[in-house]
C-alpha cells in the first residue's frame, strides 16, 4: 500500500522544490568536511575555502571516520551528506603519513560521486598573512575571473581534470547579466610542473587607462597554495554523457500572441475587450456627477451671498 | 603579447594560455609569484578587453553587460526534469477529443436564488443546503436519503483519491513525480490468507544473519569480496586477556595476587569451602541429564532438529575455575 505524502506547510514545499531537478540549474553548493585526522594547515585551508564560498557552502566540523572517497564503500556517507545538504561539490581534507595535507576535490551528479581529484597542499599562505588596502577586498558572492597559465593544463591529463574541477568549484552561479562595477576577484592558476599547480586568489583593481577598457591590476589577497596532484578518477563515459545534457537542447516555450517577422521583427498582438458602458456601476463617487452638484451649489451660493462677498473683496 | 593564442570563455570569465612555458622556474618563491601575477594580469586584461567591448546597458549600480553562454562544458548537478506521463483522464480526453473549457467561478444557485461559488465553502448545489428531498416510488422505507447522499459523496471522493494515487504511481515509474509529493509505503502488501502483515526484520536480526552467512566459509569469510558499504562482522564474545609477564608498576602484581589467592584457598585449614557442595550436585545432575537426552536422540532421529542451525556461542564453556 502506498500513501501520498505532501508537505504540510508552504515553506516545506518551497524547500522541496528548491532541491528538485531543474531545467536551468542554480549554482552548485559546496560541502566542506574533515577526515579522521587533519593538520593545522589543512584546517585553515578548509576554513578559508569556506570563506571564499561563504554564500554557497556548508562546512562540517566533525571528524568523519568512514569517508574514503577513492575506496569502494567509502563514499556512502559522503553521498548521504550530499543529499542532506543538497551539495554537489565537496572538499574533503585529511592528513596521514602517506598523504600529508591531503585535499580531495570532487563533484557529484544526482548525489553520486561523479569524479575526484586528490591534491596535496604545500606552501600554504593564509588570508591574514597578506597586507593590502582593505577597500579592495572582494565581496562575497561576486563573480570571479579565472586565469589558467601553462601548457600543462592541456597536455597533462591530471591537470586538465584539475582545471575543470577548480573552475566548477569557484565559478559560482552561471549568470546572464553581469554588473561591470562588481567584478573584483581573480583566481590565478599556474601549472609549475606536470603535477604542481600554483593557485592564488587576487583582488582586482580597475584603473583608468584613457580608453573605455580599464587597466586591470592584481593585488594578491590570499589564500595562496601549491596543489600537488596525487590520485584522480575521471567519470565513466556513460555518466559523463548523461551529465553533460543541457537545457538548451530543449525547445523554448512559445510565448502567446508574440510572433516574429523577417521584415518587421518582433510582432505582438494585443487584445482589448470592448468597453461596456451599459454595465458600468453608477455611484455617487463618479466625478461627473459630483461636478454637477458642486456647480449647482455654487450657483446657489452666488445668488444668495453676493453682497457679502463684495464687502470682503477690497480687503 | 599574443592575445590571439589565449582561449577565452566569457561565460565563465575565464582565460587560458596553453602556450606559456616557463623557461626556468625561479627558485625564489617571490619571483615565481611575481611572474605568475604578471602573466595573470595579461590574461585578465584580455578578458576585460572582450568584456568591456560587449554592449552594455546603464543601471544605477553600474553598466550591465549580457554575458554569452559558457563554452566550457561542465556537468549538471542533477538530471534533467523528466516529462510527466499523461494521466488516465488526459489519455481518454485526447482519444475522445475533449478539450478543457474555462468555467465561471460563480454560478447562479437555483435553490437559494443567489450567485455562489462553484467549489469550496458555501458552494452551489451543496448537499448541506438541501432541506427537503422528495420521496420517490423506488425509495425503500427506513432508509435515510440524506445519509445516502453523504455516503455516495464519500465514495466519489475515495474513487478520485484512488485514481490520483494510480496516476502518481505511473509518474513515479517514469521518474517524474512532482517534487513535493512522496509516495510512502504504509505496510507490505497482504497476499493469500495471511491476516497480519509479516513483521519487519530488525536491524540486529539482519546483522546476525549477515554475519553468520559471511563467516560460513572455511576461511571464516576472510577472502570473500566485500559489498560496498559492508562492514566487518562484529566480534561476538570476549577477547582473551593476558597478564603481563614482567612485573611492572600496576599490572605486574596482578598475576602474583591471582596465584596467591588460589594457594591461600588450598592451603587454608578449612579447605572444604573450596568445594560448593550444592553446585557440585547440580553440575552432576545436569551432566547426567544431558547424557540421557543424547541417548534418547540417537534412538528417535528427528529431521527437523537437524535442519535447525545449532546455536553455538563463541564463548568457551562456562565452567568456573574455582
Coordinates of C-alpha atoms in Angstrom, one line a residue:
Chain A
X1 CA 0.0 0.0 0.0
X2 CA 1.2 3.5 -0.8
X3 CA 0.3 6.7 0.9
X4 CA 0.6 10.1 -0.7
X5 CA 2.8 12.4 1.4
X6 CA 2.8 16.1 0.7
X7 CA 4.4 18.8 2.8
X8 CA 2.2 20.3 5.5
X9 CA 3.5 23.9 5.1
X10 CA 4.2 26.1 2.1
X11 CA 7.7 26.6 3.5
X12 CA 8.4 22.9 3.4
X13 CA 7.0 22.7 -0.1
X14 CA 9.3 25.6 -1.3
X15 CA 12.2 23.8 0.3
X16 CA 11.5 20.6 -1.6
X17 CA 11.0 22.4 -4.9
X18 CA 14.4 24.0 -4.4
X19 CA 16.0 20.6 -4.2
X20 CA 14.2 19.2 -7.3
X21 CA 16.0 18.9 -10.6
X22 CA 15.5 21.9 -12.8
X23 CA 15.8 22.7 -16.5
X24 CA 18.1 25.7 -15.8
X25 CA 20.1 24.9 -12.7
X26 CA 21.1 27.2 -9.9
X27 CA 24.7 27.4 -8.7
X28 CA 26.3 24.3 -7.1
X29 CA 26.7 24.2 -3.4
X30 CA 29.9 23.0 -1.8
X31 CA 30.2 20.7 1.2
X32 CA 33.4 21.0 3.2
X33 CA 34.4 18.2 5.6
X34 CA 37.2 16.7 7.5
X35 CA 38.6 13.2 7.6
X36 CA 39.8 11.3 10.7
X37 CA 42.8 13.5 11.1
X38 CA 43.6 16.9 9.8
X39 CA 46.7 19.0 10.2
X40 CA 46.7 22.6 11.3
X41 CA 47.4 23.7 7.7
X42 CA 44.6 21.7 6.4
X43 CA 42.2 23.1 8.9
X44 CA 42.9 26.6 7.8
X45 CA 42.8 25.6 4.1
X46 CA 39.3 24.3 4.6
X47 CA 38.2 27.3 6.6
X48 CA 39.5 29.7 4.0
X49 CA 37.9 27.8 1.1
X50 CA 34.7 28.1 3.1
X51 CA 35.3 31.9 3.5
X52 CA 35.8 32.2 -0.3
X53 CA 32.5 30.4 -1.0
X54 CA 30.6 31.6 2.0
X55 CA 27.3 32.2 0.2
X56 CA 27.1 28.7 -1.3
X57 CA 28.9 26.3 1.0
X58 CA 28.2 24.1 4.0
X59 CA 31.0 23.3 6.4
X60 CA 31.0 20.3 8.7
X61 CA 33.4 20.4 11.7
X62 CA 33.1 16.8 13.0
X63 CA 35.6 14.2 12.1
X64 CA 34.4 11.6 9.6
X65 CA 35.8 8.1 10.0
X66 CA 34.1 6.3 7.2
X67 CA 34.6 8.7 4.4
X68 CA 37.2 7.4 1.9
X69 CA 36.2 8.8 -1.5
X70 CA 38.5 6.7 -3.6
X71 CA 37.6 3.4 -2.0
X72 CA 34.5 1.5 -2.8
X73 CA 32.1 1.7 0.1
X74 CA 33.9 4.8 1.4
X75 CA 31.5 7.2 -0.4
X76 CA 28.3 6.1 1.2
X77 CA 28.1 8.6 4.0
X78 CA 29.5 11.3 1.7
X79 CA 26.6 10.7 -0.7
X80 CA 24.2 10.9 2.2
X81 CA 25.6 14.2 3.3
X82 CA 25.4 15.5 -0.2
X83 CA 21.7 14.5 -0.4
X84 CA 21.0 16.0 3.0
X85 CA 22.6 19.4 2.3
X86 CA 21.9 19.5 -1.4
X87 CA 25.5 20.0 -2.2
X88 CA 27.1 18.7 -5.4
X89 CA 30.7 19.7 -4.9
X90 CA 32.8 18.6 -2.0
X91 CA 36.1 19.4 -0.5
X92 CA 37.4 16.7 1.8
X93 CA 40.6 17.2 3.9
X94 CA 42.6 14.5 5.6
X95 CA 46.1 14.1 6.8
X96 CA 48.1 10.9 7.0
X97 CA 51.7 9.9 7.0
X98 CA 51.4 8.5 3.5
X99 CA 49.5 11.5 2.2
X100 CA 50.1 14.6 4.3
X101 CA 47.8 17.6 3.9
X102 CA 45.5 15.8 1.5
X103 CA 42.6 17.5 -0.1
X104 CA 40.1 15.6 -2.2
X105 CA 38.1 17.8 -4.6
X106 CA 35.1 16.1 -6.1
X107 CA 31.8 16.6 -7.9
X108 CA 28.5 14.8 -7.6
X109 CA 25.9 14.0 -10.1
X110 CA 22.5 13.2 -8.8
X111 CA 24.1 12.8 -5.4
X112 CA 26.5 10.1 -6.5
X113 CA 30.2 10.7 -6.9
X114 CA 31.0 11.9 -10.4
X115 CA 34.7 12.5 -10.4
X116 CA 37.5 13.0 -7.9
X117 CA 40.9 14.8 -7.8
X118 CA 43.3 14.4 -4.9
X119 CA 45.8 17.1 -4.3
X120 CA 48.4 17.7 -1.6
X121 CA 48.6 21.2 -0.2
X122 CA 52.1 22.8 0.0
X123 CA 53.4 26.3 0.7
X124 CA 50.1 27.5 2.0
X125 CA 49.7 31.2 2.8
X126 CA 46.6 32.2 4.7
X127 CA 44.5 35.3 4.1
X128 CA 45.7 37.1 7.1
X129 CA 49.4 36.9 6.0
X130 CA 48.7 39.3 3.1
X131 CA 48.7 43.0 3.6
X132 CA 46.7 45.2 1.3
X133 CA 44.2 48.0 1.2
X134 CA 41.0 46.6 2.8
X135 CA 38.9 48.7 0.5
X136 CA 39.6 46.3 -2.4
X137 CA 38.6 43.2 -0.5
X138 CA 36.5 41.1 -2.8
X139 CA 32.8 40.9 -1.8
X140 CA 31.1 37.6 -1.0
X141 CA 29.4 36.0 -4.0
X142 CA 30.9 38.2 -6.7
X143 CA 31.6 36.5 -10.0
X144 CA 35.3 35.6 -10.2
X145 CA 37.7 35.8 -13.2
X146 CA 39.9 32.8 -13.9
X147 CA 43.4 32.8 -15.4
X148 CA 44.9 29.4 -16.2
X149 CA 48.5 29.6 -17.2
X150 CA 50.7 26.9 -18.6
X151 CA 50.7 24.2 -21.2
X152 CA 50.3 21.6 -18.5
X153 CA 46.6 22.3 -18.3
X154 CA 46.3 21.0 -21.8
X155 CA 48.9 18.3 -22.2
X156 CA 48.8 16.5 -18.8
X157 CA 45.5 14.7 -18.1
X158 CA 45.5 15.2 -14.4
X159 CA 45.9 18.9 -14.6
X160 CA 43.3 19.1 -17.3
X161 CA 40.9 17.4 -15.0
X162 CA 42.0 19.6 -12.1
X163 CA 41.4 22.7 -14.1
X164 CA 37.8 21.7 -14.8
X165 CA 37.2 20.9 -11.2
X166 CA 38.7 24.2 -9.9
X167 CA 36.6 26.1 -12.4
X168 CA 33.5 24.3 -11.3
X169 CA 34.4 24.8 -7.6
X170 CA 34.9 28.5 -7.7
X171 CA 32.9 29.9 -10.6
X172 CA 29.7 30.3 -8.7
X173 CA 26.4 30.7 -10.5
X174 CA 26.1 31.0 -14.2
X175 CA 24.8 34.5 -14.8
X176 CA 23.3 36.2 -17.8
X177 CA 23.8 39.8 -16.8
X178 CA 26.9 41.0 -15.2
X179 CA 27.5 44.3 -13.4
X180 CA 30.8 45.6 -14.6
X181 CA 31.3 47.6 -11.5
X182 CA 31.0 44.4 -9.4
X183 CA 34.0 42.4 -10.8
X184 CA 36.6 42.3 -8.0
X185 CA 38.4 38.9 -7.9
X186 CA 40.6 36.6 -9.9
X187 CA 41.8 33.1 -9.4
X188 CA 45.2 32.7 -10.9
X189 CA 46.3 29.1 -11.5
X190 CA 49.7 28.3 -12.9
X191 CA 51.0 24.9 -13.9
X192 CA 54.5 24.9 -12.5
X193 CA 55.4 21.4 -13.3
X194 CA 53.5 18.4 -14.6
X195 CA 52.0 17.7 -11.1
X196 CA 52.1 21.0 -9.3
X197 CA 49.7 23.9 -9.7
X198 CA 50.1 27.2 -8.0
X199 CA 46.8 28.6 -7.0
X200 CA 46.3 32.1 -5.7
X201 CA 43.3 34.4 -5.1
X202 CA 43.7 38.1 -6.1
X203 CA 41.6 41.2 -5.8
X204 CA 41.1 43.3 -8.9
X205 CA 41.7 47.0 -9.1
X206 CA 40.3 48.8 -12.1
X207 CA 42.5 51.7 -13.1
X208 CA 41.8 54.4 -15.6
X209 CA 43.5 53.9 -18.9
X210 CA 42.1 56.6 -21.1
X211 CA 40.0 54.2 -23.1
X212 CA 36.7 52.6 -22.2
X213 CA 38.5 49.4 -21.1
X214 CA 40.1 50.0 -17.6
X215 CA 43.6 48.7 -16.9
X216 CA 43.5 45.7 -14.6
X217 CA 45.7 45.4 -11.6
X218 CA 46.0 42.3 -9.5
X219 CA 46.6 42.5 -5.8
X220 CA 47.2 39.2 -4.0
X221 CA 44.8 38.8 -1.1
X222 CA 45.2 35.1 -0.4
X223 CA 44.9 32.3 0.2
X224 CA 47.6 31.0 -2.0
X225 CA 48.9 27.5 -2.2
X226 CA 50.6 24.8 -4.3
X227 CA 48.5 21.9 -5.2
X228 CA 50.3 18.6 -6.0
X229 CA 48.1 16.2 -7.8
X230 CA 48.1 12.7 -6.4
X231 CA 45.3 10.4 -7.4
X232 CA 42.4 11.2 -9.7
X233 CA 39.3 9.5 -11.0
X234 CA 37.5 10.5 -14.2
X235 CA 33.8 10.0 -14.6
X236 CA 32.8 7.0 -16.7
X237 CA 31.7 7.8 -20.2
X238 CA 28.0 6.9 -19.9
X239 CA 27.6 9.0 -16.8
X240 CA 29.5 11.9 -18.4
X241 CA 27.2 11.8 -21.4
X242 CA 24.2 11.8 -19.1
X243 CA 25.6 14.7 -17.1
X244 CA 26.5 16.9 -20.0
X245 CA 23.0 17.2 -21.3
X246 CA 21.9 20.9 -21.2
X247 CA 18.7 22.7 -21.2
X248 CA 19.5 24.4 -24.5
X249 CA 18.7 21.2 -26.4
X250 CA 15.1 21.6 -25.4
X251 CA 12.8 23.8 -27.5
X252 CA 11.9 27.2 -25.9
X253 CA 8.4 27.7 -24.6
X254 CA 6.2 29.6 -27.0
X255 CA 5.1 33.0 -25.9
X256 CA 1.4 33.7 -26.6
X257 CA 0.5 36.4 -29.1
X258 CA 4.1 37.1 -30.0
X259 CA 5.4 36.2 -33.4
X260 CA 8.5 37.2 -35.3
X261 CA 8.6 38.6 -38.8
X262 CA 11.6 38.8 -41.1
X263 CA 10.9 42.3 -42.2
X264 CA 9.2 43.8 -39.1
X265 CA 11.0 41.8 -36.4
X266 CA 9.0 41.0 -33.3
X267 CA 5.3 41.4 -33.5
X268 CA 3.0 41.4 -30.6
X269 CA -0.8 41.2 -30.7
X270 CA -2.8 43.0 -28.0
X271 CA -6.4 42.2 -27.4
X272 CA -8.6 44.9 -25.8
X273 CA -12.1 43.8 -24.8
X274 CA -15.0 46.1 -25.8
X275 CA -15.8 48.8 -23.4
X276 CA -19.2 48.0 -21.9
X277 CA -20.7 51.3 -20.9
X278 CA -24.1 49.9 -20.1
X279 CA -22.7 47.6 -17.4
X280 CA -20.7 50.3 -15.6
X281 CA -21.9 50.7 -12.0
X282 CA -23.0 54.1 -11.1
X283 CA -22.4 55.6 -7.7
X284 CA -22.2 59.0 -6.0
X285 CA -18.5 59.0 -6.3
X286 CA -18.4 59.5 -10.0
X287 CA -16.7 62.7 -10.8
X288 CA -19.2 63.8 -13.5
X289 CA -22.0 63.7 -11.0
X290 CA -20.0 65.4 -8.4
X291 CA -19.2 68.4 -10.5
X292 CA -22.8 68.9 -11.4
X293 CA -23.7 69.1 -7.8
X294 CA -20.9 71.4 -7.0
X295 CA -21.8 73.8 -9.7
X296 CA -25.4 73.7 -8.6
X297 CA -24.3 74.6 -5.1
X298 CA -22.0 77.4 -6.5
X299 CA -24.8 79.0 -8.3
X300 CA -26.9 78.9 -5.2
X301 CA -24.2 80.5 -3.2
X302 CA -23.6 83.2 -5.8
X303 CA -27.2 84.1 -5.8
X304 CA -27.6 84.4 -2.0
X305 CA -24.5 86.0 -0.7
X306 CA -23.5 88.4 -3.4
X307 CA -23.4 91.5 -1.3
X308 CA -21.4 89.8 1.5
X309 CA -18.7 88.7 -0.9
X310 CA -18.3 92.2 -2.3
X311 CA -17.7 93.6 1.0
X312 CA -14.8 91.2 1.6
X313 CA -13.3 91.8 -1.8
X314 CA -11.4 95.0 -1.2
X315 CA -9.6 93.7 1.8
Chain B
X1 CA 51.5 40.0 -26.3
X2 CA 49.8 37.1 -28.0
X3 CA 46.2 37.8 -27.3
X4 CA 45.1 35.5 -30.2
X5 CA 46.6 32.5 -28.5
X6 CA 44.5 32.8 -25.4
X7 CA 41.4 30.7 -25.1
X8 CA 38.7 33.0 -23.6
X9 CA 35.4 31.7 -22.2
X10 CA 33.4 34.8 -21.5
X11 CA 30.5 33.0 -19.9
X12 CA 32.8 31.8 -17.1
X13 CA 35.1 34.9 -17.3
X14 CA 38.0 32.5 -17.9
X15 CA 41.1 32.8 -19.9
X16 CA 43.6 30.1 -20.6
X17 CA 47.0 30.4 -22.0
X18 CA 48.1 26.9 -23.3
X19 CA 51.2 28.1 -24.9
X20 CA 53.0 29.6 -21.9
X21 CA 56.0 27.7 -20.8
X22 CA 58.5 28.6 -18.0
X23 CA 62.0 28.7 -19.3
X24 CA 63.3 28.1 -15.9
X25 CA 61.2 28.0 -12.8
X26 CA 62.5 30.7 -10.5
X27 CA 63.9 29.2 -7.3
X28 CA 62.7 32.1 -5.0
X29 CA 59.1 32.0 -4.1
X30 CA 58.6 35.8 -4.6
X31 CA 59.9 35.7 -8.1
X32 CA 57.6 32.8 -9.0
X33 CA 54.6 34.6 -7.6
X34 CA 55.6 37.8 -9.3
X35 CA 55.9 36.1 -12.6
X36 CA 52.6 34.3 -12.2
X37 CA 50.8 37.6 -11.3
X38 CA 52.3 39.3 -14.3
X39 CA 51.1 36.7 -16.6
X40 CA 47.7 36.6 -14.8
X41 CA 47.3 40.3 -15.3
X42 CA 47.9 39.9 -19.0
X43 CA 45.2 37.2 -19.2
X44 CA 42.7 39.2 -17.1
X45 CA 43.3 42.2 -19.3
X46 CA 42.5 40.1 -22.3
X47 CA 39.2 39.0 -20.6
X48 CA 38.4 42.6 -19.7
X49 CA 39.0 43.8 -23.3
X50 CA 36.5 41.3 -24.5
X51 CA 34.1 42.0 -21.6
X52 CA 34.1 45.8 -21.8
X53 CA 33.5 45.7 -25.6
X54 CA 30.2 44.0 -25.1
X55 CA 27.1 46.2 -25.5
X56 CA 26.1 47.4 -22.1
X57 CA 23.0 49.0 -20.5
X58 CA 23.2 51.7 -17.9
X59 CA 21.9 50.9 -14.4
X60 CA 22.1 52.9 -11.2
X61 CA 24.7 50.3 -9.9
X62 CA 26.8 50.4 -13.0
X63 CA 26.9 49.3 -16.6
X64 CA 25.4 45.9 -17.1
X65 CA 26.5 43.6 -19.9
X66 CA 24.8 40.5 -21.2
X67 CA 27.2 37.5 -20.9
X68 CA 27.2 34.8 -23.6
X69 CA 26.7 31.2 -22.6
X70 CA 29.8 29.4 -21.2
X71 CA 31.7 27.5 -23.8
X72 CA 33.5 25.2 -21.2
X73 CA 31.1 22.3 -20.8
X74 CA 30.6 21.4 -17.1
X75 CA 28.4 18.6 -15.8
X76 CA 25.0 19.2 -14.5
X77 CA 24.2 18.9 -10.8
X78 CA 21.1 16.7 -11.3
X79 CA 19.4 15.1 -14.2
X80 CA 17.1 17.0 -16.5
X81 CA 13.5 17.0 -15.2
X82 CA 11.6 14.2 -16.9
X83 CA 8.2 14.9 -18.6
X84 CA 5.2 13.9 -16.7
X85 CA 3.3 11.0 -18.2
X86 CA -0.4 11.8 -19.1
X87 CA -3.0 10.8 -16.6
X88 CA -5.7 8.3 -17.5
X89 CA -8.2 11.1 -17.9
X90 CA -5.8 13.0 -20.2
X91 CA -5.4 10.0 -22.4
X92 CA -9.1 9.5 -22.5
X93 CA -9.8 13.1 -23.3
X94 CA -7.3 13.1 -26.1
X95 CA -8.8 10.0 -27.6
X96 CA -12.3 11.5 -27.4
X97 CA -11.2 14.9 -28.5
X98 CA -12.4 16.5 -25.3
X99 CA -11.0 19.9 -24.6
X100 CA -10.8 21.9 -21.4
X101 CA -13.2 24.8 -21.3
X102 CA -13.0 27.6 -18.8
X103 CA -15.8 27.5 -16.3
X104 CA -17.1 30.6 -14.5
X105 CA -16.1 30.8 -10.8
X106 CA -19.5 32.0 -9.8
X107 CA -22.7 30.2 -10.7
X108 CA -26.3 31.1 -10.1
X109 CA -27.8 28.8 -7.5
X110 CA -31.5 28.0 -8.1
X111 CA -32.1 26.6 -4.7
X112 CA -31.3 29.8 -2.9
X113 CA -31.7 32.1 -5.8
X114 CA -28.3 33.7 -5.4
X115 CA -24.9 33.7 -7.0
X116 CA -22.5 31.3 -5.4
X117 CA -19.0 29.8 -5.8
X118 CA -18.8 26.7 -7.9
X119 CA -16.5 24.9 -5.5
X120 CA -15.5 25.2 -1.8
X121 CA -17.3 26.7 1.1
X122 CA -20.8 27.9 0.6
X123 CA -20.9 26.4 -2.9
X124 CA -23.6 26.0 -5.4
X125 CA -25.8 22.8 -5.1
X126 CA -24.3 22.0 -1.7
X127 CA -25.8 18.9 0.0
X128 CA -26.0 20.8 3.2
X129 CA -28.3 23.3 1.7
X130 CA -30.9 20.7 0.6
X131 CA -33.7 21.0 3.1
X132 CA -36.2 18.6 1.5
X133 CA -35.7 15.6 -0.7
X134 CA -38.8 14.5 -2.4
X135 CA -39.8 10.9 -2.0
X136 CA -39.8 8.6 -5.0
X137 CA -41.7 5.4 -5.6
X138 CA -38.5 3.4 -5.7
X139 CA -37.4 4.6 -2.2
X140 CA -37.1 1.8 0.4
X141 CA -38.7 2.6 3.7
X142 CA -36.4 3.1 6.6
X143 CA -33.5 4.5 4.5
X144 CA -32.3 8.0 5.2
X145 CA -31.9 9.8 1.8
X146 CA -29.7 12.4 3.4
X147 CA -27.3 9.8 4.8
X148 CA -27.3 8.0 1.4
X149 CA -26.2 11.2 -0.4
X150 CA -23.4 11.6 2.1
X151 CA -22.2 8.1 1.6
X152 CA -22.3 8.5 -2.2
X153 CA -20.3 11.7 -2.0
X154 CA -17.7 10.0 0.2
X155 CA -17.5 7.1 -2.3
X156 CA -16.8 9.6 -5.1
X157 CA -14.1 11.3 -3.2
X158 CA -12.5 7.9 -2.4
X159 CA -12.6 6.9 -6.1
X160 CA -10.9 10.1 -7.1
X161 CA -8.2 9.6 -4.5
X162 CA -7.6 6.1 -5.8
X163 CA -7.3 7.4 -9.4
X164 CA -4.9 10.1 -8.2
X165 CA -2.7 7.5 -6.5
X166 CA -2.7 5.4 -9.6
X167 CA -1.6 8.3 -11.7
X168 CA 1.1 9.2 -9.3
X169 CA 2.4 5.7 -9.3
X170 CA 2.6 5.9 -13.1
X171 CA 4.5 9.2 -12.7
X172 CA 6.9 7.6 -10.2
X173 CA 7.6 4.8 -12.7
X174 CA 8.6 7.4 -15.2
X175 CA 10.7 9.2 -12.6
X176 CA 8.5 12.3 -12.9
X177 CA 6.9 12.5 -9.5
X178 CA 6.2 16.2 -8.6
X179 CA 9.0 17.3 -6.3
X180 CA 6.7 18.0 -3.3
X181 CA 4.9 14.6 -3.4
X182 CA 6.3 11.5 -1.8
X183 CA 4.8 8.0 -2.0
X184 CA 5.5 6.2 1.2
X185 CA 4.8 2.5 1.9
X186 CA 2.4 2.1 4.7
X187 CA 2.6 -1.6 5.0
X188 CA 3.7 -4.6 3.0
X189 CA 1.1 -5.9 0.6
X190 CA -1.0 -8.7 2.1
X191 CA -1.3 -11.8 0.0
X192 CA -3.1 -15.0 0.4
X193 CA -4.9 -15.9 3.6
X194 CA -2.4 -14.2 5.8
X195 CA -4.2 -11.8 8.1
X196 CA -1.3 -9.8 9.5
X197 CA 1.5 -8.3 7.6
X198 CA 4.8 -10.1 8.2
X199 CA 6.9 -8.4 10.8
X200 CA 9.8 -6.5 9.6
X201 CA 13.2 -8.0 10.5
X202 CA 15.0 -5.7 12.8
X203 CA 18.4 -4.4 12.1
X204 CA 20.0 -6.6 14.7
X205 CA 18.5 -9.7 13.3
X206 CA 19.6 -8.9 9.8
X207 CA 23.1 -8.1 11.1
X208 CA 23.2 -11.5 12.9
X209 CA 22.1 -13.4 9.8
X210 CA 24.5 -11.5 7.6
X211 CA 27.4 -12.2 10.0
X212 CA 26.6 -15.9 10.1
X213 CA 26.5 -16.1 6.3
X214 CA 29.7 -14.1 5.9
X215 CA 31.6 -16.4 8.3
X216 CA 30.2 -19.6 6.8
X217 CA 33.2 -20.4 4.6
X218 CA 36.3 -22.4 5.5
X219 CA 38.3 -19.3 5.9
X220 CA 35.7 -17.6 8.0
X221 CA 34.9 -15.2 5.2
X222 CA 38.4 -13.8 5.1
X223 CA 38.9 -13.9 1.4
X224 CA 35.3 -13.0 0.4
X225 CA 34.6 -10.0 -1.8
X226 CA 33.0 -7.2 0.3
X227 CA 30.0 -5.4 -0.9
X228 CA 30.1 -1.6 -1.0
X229 CA 29.2 -0.4 2.4
X230 CA 29.5 -3.7 4.1
X231 CA 31.2 -3.7 7.4
X232 CA 33.2 -6.4 9.0
X233 CA 31.1 -8.7 11.2
X234 CA 31.0 -7.7 14.8
X235 CA 33.2 -9.7 17.1
X236 CA 31.0 -11.6 19.5
X237 CA 32.3 -12.8 22.8
X238 CA 35.2 -11.9 24.9
X239 CA 38.8 -11.2 23.9
X240 CA 41.5 -13.2 25.7
X241 CA 43.4 -11.2 28.1
X242 CA 46.9 -12.0 29.2
X243 CA 48.5 -10.7 32.3
X244 CA 51.9 -9.2 31.8
X245 CA 54.9 -11.5 32.3
X246 CA 57.2 -8.8 33.6
X247 CA 56.5 -7.2 36.9
X248 CA 55.7 -3.6 36.5
X249 CA 54.0 -0.8 38.3
X250 CA 50.3 -1.8 38.3
X251 CA 49.5 -4.9 36.3
X252 CA 52.6 -6.8 37.3
X253 CA 51.4 -7.6 40.7
X254 CA 48.1 -9.0 39.4
X255 CA 49.4 -12.3 38.5
X256 CA 51.1 -12.7 41.8
X257 CA 47.8 -11.8 43.5
X258 CA 45.9 -14.3 41.4
X259 CA 48.2 -17.3 42.3
X260 CA 48.3 -16.2 45.9
X261 CA 44.6 -16.3 46.1
X262 CA 44.3 -19.8 44.8
X263 CA 47.2 -21.0 47.0
X264 CA 45.7 -19.5 50.1
X265 CA 42.4 -21.2 49.4
X266 CA 44.1 -24.5 49.0
X267 CA 46.4 -24.2 52.0
X268 CA 43.7 -22.9 54.3
X269 CA 42.7 -25.1 57.2
X270 CA 39.0 -25.2 56.4
X271 CA 39.5 -26.2 52.8
X272 CA 36.1 -27.6 52.4
X273 CA 34.7 -24.2 51.4
X274 CA 36.6 -24.6 48.1
X275 CA 34.0 -27.2 47.2
X276 CA 30.5 -25.8 47.0
X277 CA 28.5 -29.0 47.6
X278 CA 25.3 -27.6 46.2
X279 CA 26.9 -26.6 43.0
X280 CA 28.7 -29.8 42.6
X281 CA 25.4 -31.7 43.0
X282 CA 23.6 -29.6 40.3
X283 CA 26.5 -30.0 38.0
X284 CA 26.4 -33.7 38.3
X285 CA 22.7 -33.8 37.8
X286 CA 22.9 -31.6 34.6
X287 CA 25.6 -33.8 33.2
X288 CA 23.6 -36.9 33.7
X289 CA 20.5 -35.4 32.2
X290 CA 22.4 -34.4 29.1
X291 CA 23.8 -37.9 28.6
X292 CA 20.3 -39.4 28.9
X293 CA 19.0 -36.9 26.3
X294 CA 21.7 -37.8 23.9
X295 CA 20.9 -41.4 24.1
X296 CA 17.3 -40.7 23.5
X297 CA 18.0 -38.6 20.5
X298 CA 20.1 -41.3 18.9
X299 CA 17.1 -43.6 19.1
X300 CA 14.5 -41.2 17.7
X301 CA 16.1 -39.5 14.7
X302 CA 14.4 -36.1 14.4
X303 CA 14.8 -34.5 11.0
X304 CA 13.5 -31.1 12.0
X305 CA 16.1 -30.9 14.7
X306 CA 18.9 -31.4 12.2
X307 CA 17.8 -28.6 9.8
X308 CA 17.8 -26.0 12.6
X309 CA 21.0 -24.2 13.0
X310 CA 22.8 -25.1 16.1
X311 CA 23.1 -22.2 18.3
X312 CA 26.6 -22.3 19.5
X313 CA 28.0 -19.5 21.4
X314 CA 31.5 -18.4 20.7
X315 CA 32.3 -18.2 24.3
X316 CA 34.2 -21.0 26.0
X317 CA 32.2 -23.4 28.0
X318 CA 31.2 -21.6 31.1
X319 CA 32.9 -23.8 33.7
X320 CA 34.1 -21.7 36.5
X321 CA 37.6 -22.1 37.7
X322 CA 37.2 -22.0 41.4

